[in-house]
Coordinates of C-alpha atoms and ligand atoms in Angstrom, one line a residue:
M92 CA -24.6 40.6 5.6
A93 CA -21.9 39.6 8.1
D94 CA -19.9 42.3 9.8
Q95 CA -16.9 40.1 10.3
F96 CA -15.1 38.4 7.5
V97 CA -12.5 35.6 7.6
D98 CA -11.0 34.5 4.3
L99 CA -10.2 30.8 4.6
R100 CA -10.2 30.1 0.9
S101 CA -6.5 29.9 0.4
D102 CA -3.1 30.9 1.8
T103 CA -2.5 32.8 -1.5
V104 CA -4.8 35.6 -0.4
T105 CA -2.3 37.1 2.1
R106 CA -1.1 40.7 1.6
P107 CA 2.4 41.8 2.2
T108 CA 3.0 43.0 5.8
A109 CA 4.4 46.4 6.6
G110 CA 7.9 44.9 7.2
M111 CA 7.7 43.1 3.9
R112 CA 6.7 46.2 2.0
E113 CA 9.6 48.1 3.6
A114 CA 12.0 45.4 2.4
M115 CA 10.5 45.6 -1.1
A116 CA 10.7 49.4 -1.2
T117 CA 14.4 49.5 -0.2
A118 CA 15.5 46.4 -2.3
E119 CA 18.6 46.8 -4.5
V120 CA 17.6 45.9 -8.1
G121 CA 19.1 45.3 -11.5
D122 CA 18.0 43.6 -14.8
D123 CA 17.6 39.9 -13.8
V124 CA 17.5 38.7 -17.4
Y125 CA 21.1 39.9 -17.5
G126 CA 21.7 38.2 -14.2
E127 CA 22.3 41.6 -12.6
D128 CA 19.7 41.8 -9.9
P129 CA 21.6 41.4 -6.6
T130 CA 18.5 40.7 -4.6
V131 CA 17.3 37.9 -6.9
N132 CA 20.8 36.5 -7.0
A133 CA 20.9 36.5 -3.2
L134 CA 17.5 34.8 -2.9
E135 CA 18.5 32.1 -5.4
A136 CA 21.7 31.4 -3.5
E137 CA 19.9 31.4 -0.2
V138 CA 17.2 28.9 -1.3
A139 CA 19.7 26.7 -3.1
A140 CA 21.7 26.5 0.2
L141 CA 18.6 25.8 2.3
F142 CA 17.9 22.7 0.2
G143 CA 21.6 21.7 -0.2
H144 CA 21.5 22.1 -4.0
E145 CA 23.9 24.0 -6.2
A146 CA 21.5 26.5 -7.7
A147 CA 18.0 27.9 -7.8
L148 CA 16.0 30.0 -10.2
F149 CA 13.3 32.6 -9.3
A150 CA 10.1 32.1 -11.2
P151 CA 6.8 34.1 -11.3
S152 CA 4.6 31.3 -10.0
G153 CA 4.6 27.8 -8.6
S154 CA 3.0 26.5 -11.7
M155 CA 5.8 27.9 -13.9
A156 CA 8.4 26.5 -11.4
N157 CA 6.8 23.1 -11.5
Q158 CA 6.6 23.1 -15.3
I159 CA 10.1 24.2 -15.8
A160 CA 11.3 21.4 -13.6
L161 CA 9.2 18.8 -15.4
Q162 CA 10.5 20.0 -18.8
L163 CA 14.1 19.5 -17.3
L164 CA 13.3 15.9 -16.3
V165 CA 11.0 14.6 -19.0
S166 CA 11.5 14.9 -22.8
P167 CA 8.5 15.4 -25.1
G168 CA 6.6 12.1 -25.5
D169 CA 8.1 10.6 -22.4
E170 CA 6.2 10.0 -19.2
L171 CA 5.7 11.6 -15.7
L172 CA 4.1 9.6 -12.9
C173 CA 2.3 11.4 -10.1
D174 CA -1.0 11.0 -8.1
A175 CA -4.4 11.7 -9.6
D176 CA -4.9 14.7 -7.3
A177 CA -1.5 16.3 -7.9
H178 CA -1.4 20.0 -8.6
V179 CA 0.7 19.4 -11.7
V180 CA -2.0 17.4 -13.4
T181 CA -5.1 19.1 -11.7
Y182 CA -4.6 22.8 -11.6
E183 CA -1.9 23.6 -14.2
I184 CA -4.2 23.6 -17.1
G185 CA -2.6 20.8 -19.0
A186 CA 0.8 22.7 -19.1
A187 CA 2.9 19.5 -19.0
A188 CA 1.3 18.3 -22.2
A189 CA 0.8 21.7 -23.8
Y190 CA 4.3 23.1 -23.2
G191 CA 6.4 20.1 -22.5
G192 CA 4.8 17.4 -24.7
I193 CA 4.8 15.3 -21.5
S194 CA 2.6 12.3 -21.1
S195 CA 1.3 11.9 -17.5
R196 CA 0.1 8.8 -15.8
T197 CA -1.3 8.8 -12.3
W198 CA -1.7 6.6 -9.3
P199 CA -5.0 6.9 -7.4
A200 CA -5.5 9.9 -5.2
V201 CA -4.2 9.0 -1.8
G202 CA -2.8 12.3 -0.7
A203 CA 0.4 11.9 1.3
D204 CA -0.2 8.2 1.9
I205 CA 2.0 7.0 -1.0
D206 CA 2.9 3.4 -1.4
P207 CA 6.4 3.4 -3.0
E208 CA 6.1 -0.2 -4.1
A209 CA 2.9 0.5 -6.0
V210 CA 4.7 3.5 -7.7
A211 CA 7.6 1.2 -8.5
G212 CA 5.2 -1.2 -10.2
M213 CA 4.0 1.6 -12.5
I214 CA 7.4 2.5 -13.9
R215 CA 7.9 1.6 -17.5
P216 CA 11.5 1.3 -18.6
D217 CA 12.8 2.0 -22.0
G218 CA 11.8 -0.6 -24.5
F219 CA 9.6 -1.1 -27.5
F220 CA 6.0 0.0 -27.5
A221 CA 5.8 1.6 -24.0
V222 CA 6.1 5.2 -23.1
P223 CA 9.2 5.4 -20.9
T224 CA 8.9 6.8 -17.4
R225 CA 11.4 9.6 -16.8
A226 CA 10.2 11.1 -13.6
I227 CA 8.0 10.8 -10.5
A228 CA 6.5 13.9 -8.9
V229 CA 5.2 14.1 -5.4
E230 CA 3.6 17.1 -3.5
Q231 CA 4.8 18.1 -0.1
T232 CA 2.5 19.1 1.6
H233 CA -0.4 17.7 -0.4
N234 CA -3.0 20.3 -1.3
R235 CA -6.0 18.2 -2.3
G236 CA -4.8 15.7 0.3
G237 CA -5.8 18.0 3.2
G238 CA -2.3 19.3 3.8
G239 CA -1.0 15.8 4.5
V240 CA 2.8 15.4 5.1
I241 CA 4.6 12.6 3.3
P242 CA 6.8 11.0 5.9
L243 CA 10.5 11.2 5.4
S244 CA 10.8 7.4 5.4
T245 CA 8.3 7.2 2.4
L246 CA 10.4 9.8 0.5
R247 CA 13.5 7.8 1.2
D248 CA 11.8 4.7 -0.2
L249 CA 10.7 6.6 -3.2
R250 CA 14.2 7.8 -3.8
A251 CA 15.4 4.2 -3.8
V252 CA 12.7 3.3 -6.2
A253 CA 13.7 6.2 -8.5
D254 CA 17.4 5.2 -8.3
D255 CA 16.7 1.6 -9.1
A256 CA 14.7 2.5 -12.2
D257 CA 17.0 5.4 -13.1
V258 CA 14.2 7.9 -13.1
A259 CA 14.1 11.4 -11.6
L260 CA 12.2 12.5 -8.5
H261 CA 10.6 16.0 -8.4
C262 CA 9.0 17.6 -5.4
D263 CA 6.2 20.1 -5.8
G264 CA 7.1 21.8 -2.6
A265 CA 4.7 24.7 -2.7
R266 CA 4.2 24.2 1.1
I267 CA 7.3 22.2 1.9
W268 CA 7.9 24.8 4.7
H269 CA 4.8 23.5 6.4
A270 CA 6.0 19.9 6.3
H271 CA 9.4 21.1 7.7
V272 CA 7.6 22.8 10.6
A273 CA 5.1 20.0 11.2
D274 CA 7.6 17.1 11.1
G275 CA 10.7 18.9 12.1
V276 CA 12.6 17.6 9.1
P277 CA 15.4 19.9 8.0
L278 CA 14.8 21.4 4.6
I279 CA 18.2 20.1 3.5
E280 CA 17.0 16.5 4.3
Y281 CA 14.2 17.0 1.9
G282 CA 16.4 18.7 -0.6
R283 CA 18.9 15.9 -0.9
L284 CA 16.1 13.4 -1.8
F285 CA 15.0 15.2 -5.0
D286 CA 16.5 15.9 -8.4
T287 CA 14.4 19.1 -8.6
L288 CA 12.1 20.9 -6.2
S289 CA 9.7 23.8 -6.7
V290 CA 9.1 25.9 -3.6
C291 CA 6.7 28.8 -3.2
L292 CA 7.1 32.1 -1.4
S293 CA 3.5 33.2 -2.2
K294 CA 1.5 30.7 -0.2
G295 CA 1.9 30.3 3.5
L296 CA 5.1 32.4 3.6
G297 CA 3.0 35.4 2.6
A298 CA 5.0 37.0 -0.3
P299 CA 2.9 38.5 -3.0
V300 CA 4.7 36.6 -5.9
G301 CA 7.4 34.1 -6.5
S302 CA 8.6 30.5 -6.5
L303 CA 11.9 28.9 -7.1
V304 CA 13.1 25.8 -9.0
V305 CA 16.0 24.2 -7.1
G306 CA 18.5 21.7 -8.6
S307 CA 22.0 21.1 -9.9
A308 CA 23.9 24.0 -11.6
D309 CA 23.6 22.5 -15.0
K310 CA 19.8 21.9 -14.6
I311 CA 19.3 25.5 -13.4
E312 CA 21.3 26.8 -16.4
R313 CA 18.8 25.0 -18.7
A314 CA 15.9 26.1 -16.5
R315 CA 16.9 29.7 -17.1
L316 CA 16.4 29.2 -20.9
I317 CA 13.1 27.4 -20.4
R318 CA 11.8 30.2 -18.1
K319 CA 12.7 32.7 -20.8
R320 CA 11.0 30.7 -23.4
M321 CA 7.8 30.5 -21.3
G322 CA 7.9 34.3 -20.9
G323 CA 9.0 34.2 -17.2
G324 CA 12.2 36.3 -17.6
M325 CA 11.6 39.3 -15.2
R326 CA 13.6 42.5 -15.1
Q327 CA 13.9 44.4 -11.8
A328 CA 12.5 41.4 -9.9
G329 CA 14.5 42.2 -6.8
I330 CA 11.5 44.0 -5.5
L331 CA 9.7 40.7 -5.4
A332 CA 12.7 38.7 -4.3
A333 CA 13.1 41.0 -1.4
A334 CA 9.6 40.1 -0.2
G335 CA 10.6 36.4 -0.5
R336 CA 13.8 36.9 1.5
Y337 CA 11.8 38.7 4.1
A338 CA 9.3 35.9 4.2
L339 CA 12.1 33.3 4.7
A340 CA 13.5 35.3 7.6
H341 CA 10.2 36.1 9.3
H342 CA 7.4 33.7 8.3
V343 CA 8.7 30.2 8.5
D344 CA 8.6 29.4 12.2
R345 CA 5.2 31.2 12.6
L346 CA 3.6 28.5 10.4
A347 CA 3.1 26.4 13.6
D348 CA 0.4 29.0 14.6
D349 CA -1.4 28.4 11.3
H350 CA -1.3 24.7 11.9
A351 CA -2.8 25.1 15.4
K352 CA -5.5 27.3 14.0
A353 CA -6.3 24.7 11.3
S354 CA -6.6 22.0 14.1
R355 CA -9.1 24.2 15.9
L356 CA -11.2 24.5 12.7
A357 CA -11.1 20.7 12.2
E358 CA -12.2 20.0 15.8
A359 CA -15.0 22.5 15.5
V360 CA -16.6 20.8 12.4
A361 CA -15.8 17.2 13.2
P362 CA -18.9 16.5 15.4
F363 CA -21.3 17.7 12.7
G364 CA -21.1 14.9 10.1
V365 CA -18.1 16.5 8.3
L366 CA -15.2 14.1 7.8
A367 CA -12.2 16.3 8.2
T368 CA -8.9 14.4 7.4
T369 CA -6.3 14.4 10.2
V370 CA -5.0 17.9 10.1
R371 CA -1.2 18.2 10.2
T372 CA -0.6 21.6 8.6
N373 CA -2.6 24.6 7.5
L374 CA -5.1 22.9 5.1
V375 CA -8.4 21.3 6.3
A376 CA -10.2 19.2 3.7
L377 CA -13.9 18.7 4.4
D378 CA -15.6 15.6 3.1
L379 CA -19.3 16.4 2.9
T380 CA -20.4 13.0 1.5
K381 CA -22.5 12.3 4.5
H382 CA -23.8 15.9 5.0
A383 CA -27.1 17.5 3.8
L384 CA -25.1 20.4 2.4
D385 CA -22.9 20.0 -0.6
A386 CA -19.7 22.0 -1.0
R387 CA -21.3 24.9 -3.0
A388 CA -24.2 25.2 -0.6
L389 CA -21.9 25.2 2.4
A390 CA -19.7 27.9 0.8
A391 CA -22.7 30.1 0.0
V392 CA -24.2 29.9 3.5
A393 CA -20.8 30.3 5.1
R394 CA -20.1 33.4 3.0
A395 CA -23.3 35.0 4.2
E396 CA -22.0 34.4 7.7
G397 CA -18.7 36.0 6.9
V398 CA -16.6 32.8 6.4
L399 CA -15.1 32.4 3.0
I400 CA -14.2 28.8 2.1
S401 CA -13.1 26.9 -1.1
V402 CA -15.1 24.4 -3.1
L403 CA -12.7 21.7 -4.4
G404 CA -15.4 19.3 -5.7
P405 CA -19.1 18.6 -5.4
R406 CA -18.7 17.3 -1.8
T407 CA -15.3 18.5 -0.9
A408 CA -14.5 21.9 0.6
R409 CA -11.3 23.3 2.0
L410 CA -10.4 25.7 4.8
V411 CA -6.9 27.2 4.9
T412 CA -5.2 29.2 7.6
H413 CA -2.5 31.8 6.9
L414 CA -0.9 34.9 8.3
G415 CA -3.9 37.0 7.5
V416 CA -6.1 34.9 9.9
S417 CA -6.1 36.1 13.5
D418 CA -7.3 34.2 16.7
A419 CA -10.5 36.3 16.6
D420 CA -11.1 35.2 13.0
I421 CA -10.8 31.6 14.1
D422 CA -13.2 32.3 17.0
H423 CA -15.7 33.6 14.5
A424 CA -15.3 30.6 12.2
V425 CA -15.5 28.0 14.9
E426 CA -18.7 29.7 16.1
A427 CA -20.3 30.1 12.7
L428 CA -19.4 26.8 11.0
P429 CA -20.9 24.4 13.5
R430 CA -24.1 26.6 13.6
I431 CA -24.4 26.4 9.8
L432 CA -23.7 22.6 9.8
T433 CA -26.3 21.9 12.5
A434 CA -29.0 24.0 11.0
S435 CA -28.9 22.2 7.6
Ligands
PLP1510 C1 0.7 22.2 -4.3 C2 0.7 23.4 -5.2 N1 1.6 23.5 -6.2 C3 1.7 24.5 -7.0 C4 0.9 25.6 -6.9 C5 1.0 26.6 -8.0 O1 1.3 27.9 -7.5 P1 0.9 29.2 -8.4 O2 -0.5 29.5 -8.0 O3 1.8 30.2 -7.9 O4 1.1 28.9 -9.8 C6 -0.1 25.6 -5.9 C7 -1.0 26.7 -5.8 O5 -1.8 26.9 -4.9 C8 -0.2 24.5 -5.0 O6 -1.1 24.4 -4.1

């Protein structure tokens, strides 16, 4: 049994810091279903302004925020386009179909390397016999795509594609903060390119709970009803919103540290037959196609050495850095992982 543990499975495993807990404990609260929670209202206004939109809505999870946005943009029976690895069609348990009646069609999994022309070629306009495309969703940063950052120029081209075809553009921005820190693109620049965004406070930013849907005032008014219908109306949610406000004030710039730590991990495993994608942010995807160990086996041996990693597929594993991972933790992982990979 290892005496040192580092949890690299996900950036969702963080625990609130002392400062965050203090902010939560002292938060002013009210009944948010009545619109009377001052801390939730302040968070929603703050996040809307960050992205240059009129309004935002606090939701319990990134999945619910995504699904509310998709229901705003795509009517039952109509179509969403996204990539085959997108969180909205991979990890949300069929919610777009189950709750929104939404038909989804995907382009091949290419992570952040999207070809706007290829996406344009997939759009089906209104007409007889074809399911009409109503929205395109992209993921910034891309989770299964090794934390890849979609370049601003690609997003601008996609916006032009969406405008030409009169379809909407949604951003699953669970880790858009990481893209902002990695590429130095202001959040407002990202915001103005999308009809709706979902952004998460509970991933790299380290809040225990919470995501927001961002959009125009009329969309967010409808979003409030959809959230209630889905059971996401919360009462004294200011305790959670306070954690989110604290995270926005204290945990955005520090993401650069997480990115540097992720690069150290990628460099450590690269010489041992593991194809790590170019690491830009806090996610490191390991392609074990050419390695003797498959992802489950690697995860099991690594766990015994005190390094917890995620299994994303038979030969795909993932390492994630976050605010709960110290330099000493990375030292431990960069010592243990090459040793494990060479021994097998
Ligand atoms: C890209 C992306 N979108 C959405 C989500 C959903 O967030 P939640 O787990 O809060 O539903 C995640 C979760 O990790 C994610 O990685």
